[in-house]
Coordinates of C-alpha atoms and ligand atoms in Angstrom, one line a residue:
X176 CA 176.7 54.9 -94.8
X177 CA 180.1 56.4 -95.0
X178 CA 183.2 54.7 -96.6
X179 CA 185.3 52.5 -93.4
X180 CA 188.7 51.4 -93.7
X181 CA 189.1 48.8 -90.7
X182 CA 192.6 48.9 -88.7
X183 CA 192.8 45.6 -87.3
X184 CA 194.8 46.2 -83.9
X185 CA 197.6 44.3 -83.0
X186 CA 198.3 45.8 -79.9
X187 CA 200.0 48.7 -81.4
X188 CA 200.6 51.9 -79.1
X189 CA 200.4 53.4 -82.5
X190 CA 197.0 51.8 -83.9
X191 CA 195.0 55.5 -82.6
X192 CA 197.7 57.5 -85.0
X193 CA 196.9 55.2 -87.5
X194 CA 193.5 55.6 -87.6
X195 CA 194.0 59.2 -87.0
X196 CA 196.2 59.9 -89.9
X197 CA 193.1 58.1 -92.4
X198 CA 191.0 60.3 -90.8
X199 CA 192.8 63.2 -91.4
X200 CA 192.4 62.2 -95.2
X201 CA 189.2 62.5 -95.0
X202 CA 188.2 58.6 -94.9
X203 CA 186.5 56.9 -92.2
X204 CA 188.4 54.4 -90.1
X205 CA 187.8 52.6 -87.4
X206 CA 189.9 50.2 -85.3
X207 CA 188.7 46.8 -84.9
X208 CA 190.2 43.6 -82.9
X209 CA 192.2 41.6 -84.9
X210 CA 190.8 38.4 -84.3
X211 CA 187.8 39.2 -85.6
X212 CA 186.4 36.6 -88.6
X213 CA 186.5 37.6 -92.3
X214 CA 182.7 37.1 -92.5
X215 CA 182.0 39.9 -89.8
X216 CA 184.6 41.7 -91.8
X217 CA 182.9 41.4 -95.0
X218 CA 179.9 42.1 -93.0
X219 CA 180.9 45.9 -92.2
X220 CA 182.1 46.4 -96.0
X221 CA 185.4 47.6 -95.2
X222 CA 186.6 49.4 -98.3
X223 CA 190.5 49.0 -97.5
X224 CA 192.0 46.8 -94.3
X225 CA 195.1 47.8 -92.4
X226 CA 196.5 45.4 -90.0
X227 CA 198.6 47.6 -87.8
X228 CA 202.2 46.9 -85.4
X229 CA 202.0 45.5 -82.3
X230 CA 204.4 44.0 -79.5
X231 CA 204.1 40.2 -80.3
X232 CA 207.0 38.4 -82.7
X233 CA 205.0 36.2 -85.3
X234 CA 208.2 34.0 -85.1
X235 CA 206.4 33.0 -81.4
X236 CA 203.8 30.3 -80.7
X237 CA 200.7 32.0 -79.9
X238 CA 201.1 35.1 -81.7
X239 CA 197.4 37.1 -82.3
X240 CA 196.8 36.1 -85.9
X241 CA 193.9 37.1 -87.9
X242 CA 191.6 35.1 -90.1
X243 CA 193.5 33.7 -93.0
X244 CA 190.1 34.1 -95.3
X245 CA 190.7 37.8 -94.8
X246 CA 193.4 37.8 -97.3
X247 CA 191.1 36.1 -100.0
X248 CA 188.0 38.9 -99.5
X249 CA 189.4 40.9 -102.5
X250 CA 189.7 44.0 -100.5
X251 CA 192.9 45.8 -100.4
X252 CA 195.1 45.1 -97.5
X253 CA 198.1 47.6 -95.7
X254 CA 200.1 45.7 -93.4
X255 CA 201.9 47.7 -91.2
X256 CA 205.7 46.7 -89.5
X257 CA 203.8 43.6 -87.5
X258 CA 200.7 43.8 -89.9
X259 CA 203.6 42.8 -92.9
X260 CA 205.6 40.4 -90.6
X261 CA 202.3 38.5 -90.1
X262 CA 201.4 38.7 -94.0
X263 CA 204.9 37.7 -95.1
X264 CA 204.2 34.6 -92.6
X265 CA 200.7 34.0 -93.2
X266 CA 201.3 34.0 -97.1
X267 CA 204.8 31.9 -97.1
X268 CA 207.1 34.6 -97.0
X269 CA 210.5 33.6 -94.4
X270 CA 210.6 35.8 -91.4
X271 CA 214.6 36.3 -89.4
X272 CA 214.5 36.9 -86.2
X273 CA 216.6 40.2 -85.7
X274 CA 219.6 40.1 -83.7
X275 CA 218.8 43.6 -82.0
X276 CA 215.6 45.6 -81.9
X277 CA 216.4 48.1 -84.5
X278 CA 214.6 51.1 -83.3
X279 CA 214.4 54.8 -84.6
X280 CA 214.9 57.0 -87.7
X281 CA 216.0 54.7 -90.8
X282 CA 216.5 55.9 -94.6
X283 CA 214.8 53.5 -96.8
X284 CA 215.7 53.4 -100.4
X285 CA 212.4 52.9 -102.9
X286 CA 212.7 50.1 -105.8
X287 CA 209.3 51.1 -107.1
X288 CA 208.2 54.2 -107.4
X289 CA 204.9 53.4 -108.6
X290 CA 201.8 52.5 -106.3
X291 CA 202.3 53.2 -102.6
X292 CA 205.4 55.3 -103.2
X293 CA 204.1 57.1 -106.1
X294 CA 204.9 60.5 -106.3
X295 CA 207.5 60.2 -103.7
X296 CA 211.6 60.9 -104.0
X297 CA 214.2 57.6 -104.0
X298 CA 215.3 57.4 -100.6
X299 CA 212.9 58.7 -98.1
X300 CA 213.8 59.1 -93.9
X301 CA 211.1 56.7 -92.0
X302 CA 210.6 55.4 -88.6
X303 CA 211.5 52.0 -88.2
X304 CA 210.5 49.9 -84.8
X305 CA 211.1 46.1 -85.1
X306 CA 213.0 43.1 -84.0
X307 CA 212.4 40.7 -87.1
X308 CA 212.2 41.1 -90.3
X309 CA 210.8 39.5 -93.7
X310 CA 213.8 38.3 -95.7
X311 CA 211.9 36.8 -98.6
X312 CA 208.3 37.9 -99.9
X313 CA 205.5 35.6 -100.5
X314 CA 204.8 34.0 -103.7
X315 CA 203.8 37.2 -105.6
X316 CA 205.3 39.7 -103.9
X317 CA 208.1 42.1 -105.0
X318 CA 210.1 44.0 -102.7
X319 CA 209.3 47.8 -103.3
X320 CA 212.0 48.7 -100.8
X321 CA 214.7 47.6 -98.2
X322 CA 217.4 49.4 -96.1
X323 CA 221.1 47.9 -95.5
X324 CA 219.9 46.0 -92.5
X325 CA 216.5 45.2 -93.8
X326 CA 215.7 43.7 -97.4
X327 CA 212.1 43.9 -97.6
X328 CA 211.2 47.1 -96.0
X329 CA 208.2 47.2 -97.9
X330 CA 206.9 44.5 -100.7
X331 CA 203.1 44.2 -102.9
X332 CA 201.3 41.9 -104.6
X333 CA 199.2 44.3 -107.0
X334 CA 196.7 41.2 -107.9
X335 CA 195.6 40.8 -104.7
X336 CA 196.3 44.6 -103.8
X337 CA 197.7 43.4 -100.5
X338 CA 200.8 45.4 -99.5
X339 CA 203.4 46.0 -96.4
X340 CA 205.4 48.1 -95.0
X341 CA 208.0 47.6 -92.2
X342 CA 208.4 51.2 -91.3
X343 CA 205.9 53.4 -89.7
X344 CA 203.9 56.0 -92.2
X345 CA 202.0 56.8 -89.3
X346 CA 204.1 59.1 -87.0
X347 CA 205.6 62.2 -87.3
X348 CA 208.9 60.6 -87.8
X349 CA 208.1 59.3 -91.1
X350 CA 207.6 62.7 -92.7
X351 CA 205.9 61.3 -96.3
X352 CA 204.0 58.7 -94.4
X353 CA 200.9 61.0 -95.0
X354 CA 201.5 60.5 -98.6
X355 CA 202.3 56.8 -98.7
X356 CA 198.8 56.1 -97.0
X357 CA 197.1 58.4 -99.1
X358 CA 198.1 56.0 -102.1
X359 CA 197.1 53.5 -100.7
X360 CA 193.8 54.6 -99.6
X361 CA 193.1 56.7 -102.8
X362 CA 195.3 55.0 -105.9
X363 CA 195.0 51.6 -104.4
X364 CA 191.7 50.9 -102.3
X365 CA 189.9 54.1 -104.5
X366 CA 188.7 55.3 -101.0
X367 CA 186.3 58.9 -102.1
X368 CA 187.9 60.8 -98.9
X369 CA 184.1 62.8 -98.5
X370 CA 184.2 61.7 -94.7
X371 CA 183.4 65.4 -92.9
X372 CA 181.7 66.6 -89.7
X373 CA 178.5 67.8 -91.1
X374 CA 178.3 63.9 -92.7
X375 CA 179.1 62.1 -89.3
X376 CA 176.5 65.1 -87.7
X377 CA 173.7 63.8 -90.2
X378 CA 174.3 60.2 -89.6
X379 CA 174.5 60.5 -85.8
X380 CA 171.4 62.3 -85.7
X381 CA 169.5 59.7 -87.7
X382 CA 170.9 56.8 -85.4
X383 CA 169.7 58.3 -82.5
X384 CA 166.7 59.4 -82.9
X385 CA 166.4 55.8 -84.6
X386 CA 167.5 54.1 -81.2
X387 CA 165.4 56.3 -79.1
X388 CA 162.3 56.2 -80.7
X389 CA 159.8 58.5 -78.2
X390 CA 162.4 57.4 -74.9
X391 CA 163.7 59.9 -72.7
X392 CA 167.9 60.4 -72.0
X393 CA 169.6 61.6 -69.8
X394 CA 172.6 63.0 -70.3
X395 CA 175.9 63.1 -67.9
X396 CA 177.3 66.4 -68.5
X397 CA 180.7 67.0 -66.2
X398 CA 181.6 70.7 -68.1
X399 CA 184.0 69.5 -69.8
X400 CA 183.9 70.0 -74.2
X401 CA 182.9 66.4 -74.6
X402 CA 180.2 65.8 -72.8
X403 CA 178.9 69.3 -73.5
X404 CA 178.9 68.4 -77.1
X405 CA 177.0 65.0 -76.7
X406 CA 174.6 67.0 -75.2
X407 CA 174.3 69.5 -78.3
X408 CA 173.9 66.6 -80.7
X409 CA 171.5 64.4 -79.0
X410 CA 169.4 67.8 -78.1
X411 CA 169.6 68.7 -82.1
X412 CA 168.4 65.2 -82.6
X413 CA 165.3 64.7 -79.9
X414 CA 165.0 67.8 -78.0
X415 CA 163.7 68.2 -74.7
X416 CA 163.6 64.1 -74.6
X417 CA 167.3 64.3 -72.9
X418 CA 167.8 66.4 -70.0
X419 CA 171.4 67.4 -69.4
X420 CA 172.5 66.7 -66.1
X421 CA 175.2 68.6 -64.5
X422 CA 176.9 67.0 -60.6
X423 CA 177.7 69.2 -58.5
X424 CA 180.1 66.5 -56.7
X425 CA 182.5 68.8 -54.5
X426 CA 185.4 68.0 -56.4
X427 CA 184.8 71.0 -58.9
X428 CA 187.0 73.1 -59.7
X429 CA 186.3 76.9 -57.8
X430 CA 183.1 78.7 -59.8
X431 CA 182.9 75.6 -61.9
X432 CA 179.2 74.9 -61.1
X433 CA 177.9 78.9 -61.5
X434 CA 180.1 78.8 -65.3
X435 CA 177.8 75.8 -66.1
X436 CA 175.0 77.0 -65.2
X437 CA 175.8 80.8 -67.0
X438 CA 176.6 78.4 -70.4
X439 CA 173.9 76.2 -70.8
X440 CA 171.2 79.0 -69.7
X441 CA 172.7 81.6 -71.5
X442 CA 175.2 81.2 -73.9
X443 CA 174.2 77.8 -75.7
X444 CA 170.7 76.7 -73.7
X445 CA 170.2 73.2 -73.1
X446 CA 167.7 71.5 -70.9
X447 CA 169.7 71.1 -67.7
X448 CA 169.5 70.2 -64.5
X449 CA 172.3 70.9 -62.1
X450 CA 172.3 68.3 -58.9
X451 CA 174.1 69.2 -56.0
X452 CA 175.3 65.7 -54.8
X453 CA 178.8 66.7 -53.0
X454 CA 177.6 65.2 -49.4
X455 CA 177.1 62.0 -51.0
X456 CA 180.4 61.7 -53.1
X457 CA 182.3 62.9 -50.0
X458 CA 180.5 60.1 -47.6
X459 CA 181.7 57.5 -50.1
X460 CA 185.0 58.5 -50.7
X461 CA 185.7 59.3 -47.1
X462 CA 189.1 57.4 -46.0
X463 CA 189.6 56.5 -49.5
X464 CA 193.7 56.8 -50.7
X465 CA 193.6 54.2 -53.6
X466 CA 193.5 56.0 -57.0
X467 CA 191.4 53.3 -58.8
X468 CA 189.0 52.7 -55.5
X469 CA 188.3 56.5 -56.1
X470 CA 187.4 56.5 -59.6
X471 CA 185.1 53.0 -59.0
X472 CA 183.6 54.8 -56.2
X473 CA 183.1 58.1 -58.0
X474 CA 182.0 56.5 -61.2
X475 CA 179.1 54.3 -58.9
X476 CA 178.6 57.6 -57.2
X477 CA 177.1 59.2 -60.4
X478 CA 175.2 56.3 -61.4
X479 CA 173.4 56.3 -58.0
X480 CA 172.9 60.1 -58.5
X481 CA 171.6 59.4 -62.4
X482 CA 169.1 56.6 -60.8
X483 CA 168.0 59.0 -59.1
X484 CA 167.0 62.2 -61.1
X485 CA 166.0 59.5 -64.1
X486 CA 163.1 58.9 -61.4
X487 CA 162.3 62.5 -60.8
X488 CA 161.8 63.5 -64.7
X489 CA 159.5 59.9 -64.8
X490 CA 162.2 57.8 -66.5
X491 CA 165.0 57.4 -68.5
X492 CA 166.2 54.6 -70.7
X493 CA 168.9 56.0 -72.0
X494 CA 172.3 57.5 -70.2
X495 CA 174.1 59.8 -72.9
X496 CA 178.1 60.6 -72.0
X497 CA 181.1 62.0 -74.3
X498 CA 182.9 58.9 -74.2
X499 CA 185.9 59.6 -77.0
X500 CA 187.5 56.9 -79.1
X501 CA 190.8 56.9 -76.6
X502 CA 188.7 55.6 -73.8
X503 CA 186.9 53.1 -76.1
X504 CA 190.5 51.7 -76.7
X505 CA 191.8 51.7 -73.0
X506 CA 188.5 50.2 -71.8
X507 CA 188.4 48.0 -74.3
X508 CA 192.3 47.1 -73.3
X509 CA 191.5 46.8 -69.8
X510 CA 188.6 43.8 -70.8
X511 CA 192.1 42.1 -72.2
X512 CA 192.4 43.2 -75.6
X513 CA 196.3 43.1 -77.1
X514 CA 197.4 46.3 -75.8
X515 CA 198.2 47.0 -72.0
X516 CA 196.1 48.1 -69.7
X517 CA 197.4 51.9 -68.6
X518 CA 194.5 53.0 -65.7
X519 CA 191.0 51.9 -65.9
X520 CA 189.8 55.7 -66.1
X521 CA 187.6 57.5 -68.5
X522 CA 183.8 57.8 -68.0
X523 CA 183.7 53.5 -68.9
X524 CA 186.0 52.5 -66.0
X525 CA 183.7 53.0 -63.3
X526 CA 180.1 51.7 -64.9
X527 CA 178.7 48.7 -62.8
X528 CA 178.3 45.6 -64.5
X529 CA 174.6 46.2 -64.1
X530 CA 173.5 49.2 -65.1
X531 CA 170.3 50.0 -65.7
X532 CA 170.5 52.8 -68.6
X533 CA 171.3 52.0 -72.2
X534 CA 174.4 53.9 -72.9
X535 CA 174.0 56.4 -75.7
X536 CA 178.1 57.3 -77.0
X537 CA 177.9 59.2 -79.8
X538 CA 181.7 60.3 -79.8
X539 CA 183.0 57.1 -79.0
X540 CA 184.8 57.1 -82.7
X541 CA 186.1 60.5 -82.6
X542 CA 189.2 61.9 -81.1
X543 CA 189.4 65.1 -79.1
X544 CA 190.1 67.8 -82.1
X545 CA 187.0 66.1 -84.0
X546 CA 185.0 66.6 -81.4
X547 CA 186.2 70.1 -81.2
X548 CA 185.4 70.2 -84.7
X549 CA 181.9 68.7 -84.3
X550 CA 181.5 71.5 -81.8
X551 CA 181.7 74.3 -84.0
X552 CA 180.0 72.7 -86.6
X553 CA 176.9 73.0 -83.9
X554 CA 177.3 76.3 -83.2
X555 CA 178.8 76.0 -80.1
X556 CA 181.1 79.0 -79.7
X557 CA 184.9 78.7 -78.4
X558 CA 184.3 79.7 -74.6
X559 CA 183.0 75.9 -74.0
X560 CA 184.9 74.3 -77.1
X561 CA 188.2 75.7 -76.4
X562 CA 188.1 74.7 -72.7
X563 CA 191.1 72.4 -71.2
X564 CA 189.6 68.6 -70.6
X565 CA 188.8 68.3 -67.1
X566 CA 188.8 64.3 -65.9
X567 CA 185.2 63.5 -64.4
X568 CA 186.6 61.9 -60.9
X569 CA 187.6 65.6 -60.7
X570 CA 189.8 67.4 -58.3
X571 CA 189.5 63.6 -56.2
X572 CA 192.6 62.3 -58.7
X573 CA 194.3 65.7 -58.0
X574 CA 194.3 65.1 -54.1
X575 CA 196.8 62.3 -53.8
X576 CA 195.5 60.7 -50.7
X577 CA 192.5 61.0 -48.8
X578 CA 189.6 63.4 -50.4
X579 CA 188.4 65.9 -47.5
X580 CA 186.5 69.1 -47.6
X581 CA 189.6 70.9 -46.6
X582 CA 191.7 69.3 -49.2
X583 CA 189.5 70.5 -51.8
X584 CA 189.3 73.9 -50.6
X585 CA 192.8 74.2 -50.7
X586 CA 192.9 72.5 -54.0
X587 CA 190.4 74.5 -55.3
X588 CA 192.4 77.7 -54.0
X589 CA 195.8 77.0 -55.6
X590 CA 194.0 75.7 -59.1
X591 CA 192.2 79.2 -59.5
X592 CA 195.5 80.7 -59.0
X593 CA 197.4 79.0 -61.5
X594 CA 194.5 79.1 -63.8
X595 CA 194.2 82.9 -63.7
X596 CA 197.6 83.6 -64.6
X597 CA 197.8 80.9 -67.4
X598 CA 195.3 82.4 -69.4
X599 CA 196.8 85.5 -69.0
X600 CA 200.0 84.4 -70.7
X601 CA 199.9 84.4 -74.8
X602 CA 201.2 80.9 -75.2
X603 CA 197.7 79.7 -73.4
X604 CA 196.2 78.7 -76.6
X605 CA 198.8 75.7 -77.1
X606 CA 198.5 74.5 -73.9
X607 CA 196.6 71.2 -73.2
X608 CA 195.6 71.4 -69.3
X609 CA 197.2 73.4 -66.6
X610 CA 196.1 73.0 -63.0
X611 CA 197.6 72.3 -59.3
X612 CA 197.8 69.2 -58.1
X613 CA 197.8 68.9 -53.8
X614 CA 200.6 66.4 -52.6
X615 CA 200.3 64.4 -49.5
X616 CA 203.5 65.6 -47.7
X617 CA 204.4 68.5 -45.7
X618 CA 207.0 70.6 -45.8
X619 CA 208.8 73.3 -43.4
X620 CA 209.1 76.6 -44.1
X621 CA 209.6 80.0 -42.5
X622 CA 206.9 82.7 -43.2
X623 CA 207.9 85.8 -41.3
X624 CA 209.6 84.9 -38.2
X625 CA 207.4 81.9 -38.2
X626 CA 208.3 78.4 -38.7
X627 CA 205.5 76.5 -41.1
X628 CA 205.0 73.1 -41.9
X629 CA 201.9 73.0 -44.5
X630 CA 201.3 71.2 -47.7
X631 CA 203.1 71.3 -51.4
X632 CA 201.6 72.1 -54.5
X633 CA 202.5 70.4 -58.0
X634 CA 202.0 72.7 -60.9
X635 CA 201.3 70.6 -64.5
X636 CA 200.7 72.2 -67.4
X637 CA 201.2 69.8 -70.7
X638 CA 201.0 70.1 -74.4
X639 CA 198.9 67.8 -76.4
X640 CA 197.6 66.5 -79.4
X641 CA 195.1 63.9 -77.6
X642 CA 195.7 63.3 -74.2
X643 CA 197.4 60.0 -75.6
X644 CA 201.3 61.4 -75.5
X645 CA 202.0 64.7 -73.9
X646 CA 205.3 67.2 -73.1
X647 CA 205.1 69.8 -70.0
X648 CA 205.2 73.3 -71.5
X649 CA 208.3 75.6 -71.2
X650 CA 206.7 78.3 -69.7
X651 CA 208.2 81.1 -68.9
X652 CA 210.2 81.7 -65.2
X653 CA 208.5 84.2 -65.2
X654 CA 205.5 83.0 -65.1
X655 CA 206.3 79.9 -63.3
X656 CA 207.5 82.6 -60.6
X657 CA 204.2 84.5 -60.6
X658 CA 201.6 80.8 -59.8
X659 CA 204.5 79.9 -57.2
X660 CA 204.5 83.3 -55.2
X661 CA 200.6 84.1 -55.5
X662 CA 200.0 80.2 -54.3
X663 CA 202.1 80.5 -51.5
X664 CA 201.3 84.2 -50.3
X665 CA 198.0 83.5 -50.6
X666 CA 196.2 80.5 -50.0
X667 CA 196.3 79.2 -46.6
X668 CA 198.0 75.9 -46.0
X669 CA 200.7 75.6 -48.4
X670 CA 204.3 76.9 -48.4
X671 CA 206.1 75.1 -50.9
X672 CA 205.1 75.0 -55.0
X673 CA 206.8 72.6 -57.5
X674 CA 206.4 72.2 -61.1
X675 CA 206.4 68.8 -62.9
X676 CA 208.7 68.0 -65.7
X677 CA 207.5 64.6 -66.7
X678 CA 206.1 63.7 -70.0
X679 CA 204.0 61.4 -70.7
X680 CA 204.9 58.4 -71.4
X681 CA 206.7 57.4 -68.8
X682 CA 204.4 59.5 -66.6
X683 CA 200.4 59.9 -66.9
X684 CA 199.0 63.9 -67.1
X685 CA 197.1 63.4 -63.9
X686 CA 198.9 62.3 -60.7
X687 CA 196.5 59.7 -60.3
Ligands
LIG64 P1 196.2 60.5 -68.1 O1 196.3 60.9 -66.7 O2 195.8 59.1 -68.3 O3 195.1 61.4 -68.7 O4 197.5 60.8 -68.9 C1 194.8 61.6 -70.1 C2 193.7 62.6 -70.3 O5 192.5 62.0 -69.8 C3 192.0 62.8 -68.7 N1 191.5 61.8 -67.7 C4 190.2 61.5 -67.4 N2 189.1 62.0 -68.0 N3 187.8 60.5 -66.6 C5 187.9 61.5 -67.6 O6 186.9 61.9 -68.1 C6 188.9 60.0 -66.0 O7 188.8 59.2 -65.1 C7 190.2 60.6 -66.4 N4 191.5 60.3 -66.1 C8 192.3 61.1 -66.8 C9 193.1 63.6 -68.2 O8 192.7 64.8 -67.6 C10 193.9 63.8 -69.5 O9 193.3 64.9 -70.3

């Protein structure tokens, strides 16, 4: 088994970036609930702890705490902002409430420059986010540094190698964070930072042929790179045992179903087996506006469809889908875990309670560029790895408002368009998705001598790292001018194009 450092989640927005950042140094990390007790801790041999931020003041009644016994397992602990207000408390440090959040960039000046600032120059610029603060360290503790408005901006006890930091080493903000966690993982926890792809490939393969046994899998595949590299691993693991299934569900994107086909026949063959299912998923979704009543009734809709074909290749146990490490987290917010619940979307949100496959999710502890990675570590080549994430309800969260056949047509129409000339345009390679989204208002316009009144178009295209945070690109006018004028001039139905400048957050990437 590889190393694990556990990030005990707090409700931190910022608990993915943390486990990210680890990652990135080449150490396994996972994030874990924070309540959970120091026996099950032990239990996963955690090689280093991190408690991360969260929303909560531990100067409240009914804070989330964490087992106190963690603190005496003799494993190195990195509280972060929260994570230290909770050790300072915990370990009979005294807490002040802050007067005002304080919020943003912060310089912090270092009063030892050994252990987790090693290496590093006096004063470095960090990212502070916090309302209270510790003003006096536990028993044990020395400061290691503090800020004008903020005396113990990070403190250590190097016998019990538990330390804290008030700042945020995590985020781009903080630009030595990197280094600060590095010490810690590598100076102070003696992490080996050997986690790589071709490891995690190895172990994954072992686990599931080890769950499988001689049982057959099926394997949701909706064209997008996730799902399409689920399928290359379990397929390198057991073979023809899992049969890739491909839905055509009439919310596809134009050509998308032939371009699957063409892949996984050609290009990187897989045992597939391509369902065309649209009648049914436009049956059930027929008069349906709500955004989460479609992805319920989508999600059920596959299910019902993955019954079925289980049946027709004589039974399936097992139901394989790309299920990523975001979605793990927002599901697992949505059963009421610390953080808020955002949408219930991803491939989890629309499962019943009672379904009758074991789900096989060999992803679910990787983030999008990982699995990217992954990818190419199987061979796969770039035309499937490199392709935008589509969302599996589809073109059906693009349609704001009733699904229909028409809809999707026009959809389907405008998406091609915009799609065509993005990947024309050399800044493609940056961009995260870029599609057409089809608005429930009409507008008027004049087209020749004729008044119109037909539908409006939303362009999106975003930048991303992970689908978590994301900024709309600054695309050219040009450009911008080109989607707009082939849209309207040529597909019927729409005589008005607009482009959205939200980011996310405050807005979500899809309309829905
Ligand atoms: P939002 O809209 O939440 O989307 O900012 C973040 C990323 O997730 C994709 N997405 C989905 N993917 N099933 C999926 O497989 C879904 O229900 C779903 N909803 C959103 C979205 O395209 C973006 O990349």
């Amino acid at each position: 088994m590889h190393e694990l450092v556990a990030v005990l989640d707090f409700g931190s927005q910022y608990a993915q970036l943390i486990s990210r950042r680890i990652r990135e140094c080449g150490v396994y990390c996972e994030i874990i609930p924070h309540d959970l007790p120091a026996s099950e801790l032990r239990a996963l041999g955690p090689k280093a702890i991190v408690l991360s931020g969260g929303p909560a003041s531990v100067l409240e009644e009914d804070h989330p705490g964490l087992d106190p016994a963690i603190f005496e397992l003799g494993i190195p602990v990195l509280g972060i902002c929260y994570g230290l207000q909770l050790t300072a408390r915990m370990l009979g440090g005294r807490l002040e409430r802050g007067l005002a959040r304080e919020y943003g960039p912060a310089a912090i000046d270092i009063d030892d420059t050994g252990r987790l600032f090693a290496g590093l120059e006096d004063r470095l610029d960090v990212w502070m986010s916090h309302g209270d603060h510790v003003s006096v360290p536990p028993h044990g503790f020395t400061i290691l540094a503090h800020t004008p408005t903020c005396q113990v901006a990070a403190m250590g006890d190097d016998n019990r190698k538990i330390y804290g930091v008030q700042f945020h080493p995590e985020v781009v903000h903080t630009p030595r964070g990197k280094e600060i966690l590095r010490n810690f993982l590598f100076t102070i926890a003696r992490c080996s930072g050997e986690w790589t792809m071709k490891g995690f490939i190895e172990e994954s393969i072992r686990a599931i042929r080890a769950e499988v046994g001689n049982g057959k899998v099926i394997c949701g595949m909706s064209g997008g790179v996730d799902s399409a590299v689920v399928a290359a691993l379990i397929n390198r693991a057991i073979g023809n045992q899992m049969t890739a299934i491909f839905v055509d569900n009439g919310v596809l994107r134009a050509g998308e179903a032939e371009e699957i086909r063409d892949t996984f026949t050609d290009v990187y063959p897989l045992n597939l087996d391509i369902v065309n299912a649209s009648e049914k998923f436009f049956a059930a979704l027929s008069g349906v506006t709500d955004p989460e009543d479609k992805r319920k009734i989508i999600g059920r809709t596959f299910i019902d469809v993955f019954y079925g074909e289980a049946a027709r290749i004589g039974g399936a146990d097992y139901l394989a889908q790309g299920t990523l490490y975001p979605d793990v987290i927002e599901s697992r917010s949505a059963k009421g875990g610390p953080s808020a619940t955002i949408k219930s979307h991803h491939n989890v949100g629309g499962l019943p309670e009672d379904l009758r496959f074991t789900l096989i999710e060999p992803l679910k502890e990787l983030f999008k560029d990982e699995v990217r990675l992954l990818g190419r570590e199987l061979g796969m080549p770039d035309s499937i790895l490199q392709r935008q994430p589509f969302p599996g309800p589809g073109l059906a969260v693009r349609i704001l408002g009733e699904v229909t056949k028409e809809n999707v047509a026009i959809l389907q129409e405008a998406d091609r368009r915009v799609s065509e000339e993005m990947v024309k345009w050399e800044g493609y390679r940056d961009v995260w998705q870029s599609f057409a989204v089809l608005l429930p208002v009409k507008t008027v316009g004049v087209m020749g001598d004729e008044r119109t009144y037909a539908n409006v178009i939303a362009v999106r295209a975003v930048q991303s790292m992970d689908g978590m945070t994301a900024d709309w690109v600054r695309m050219p006018h040009e450009l911008l001018a080109r989607i707009s004028t082939r849209i309207i001039n040529e597909v019927k139905g729409v005589n008005r194009v607009v482009y959205d400048i939200s980011p996310k957050p405050p807005s979500t990437i899809e309309w829905e």
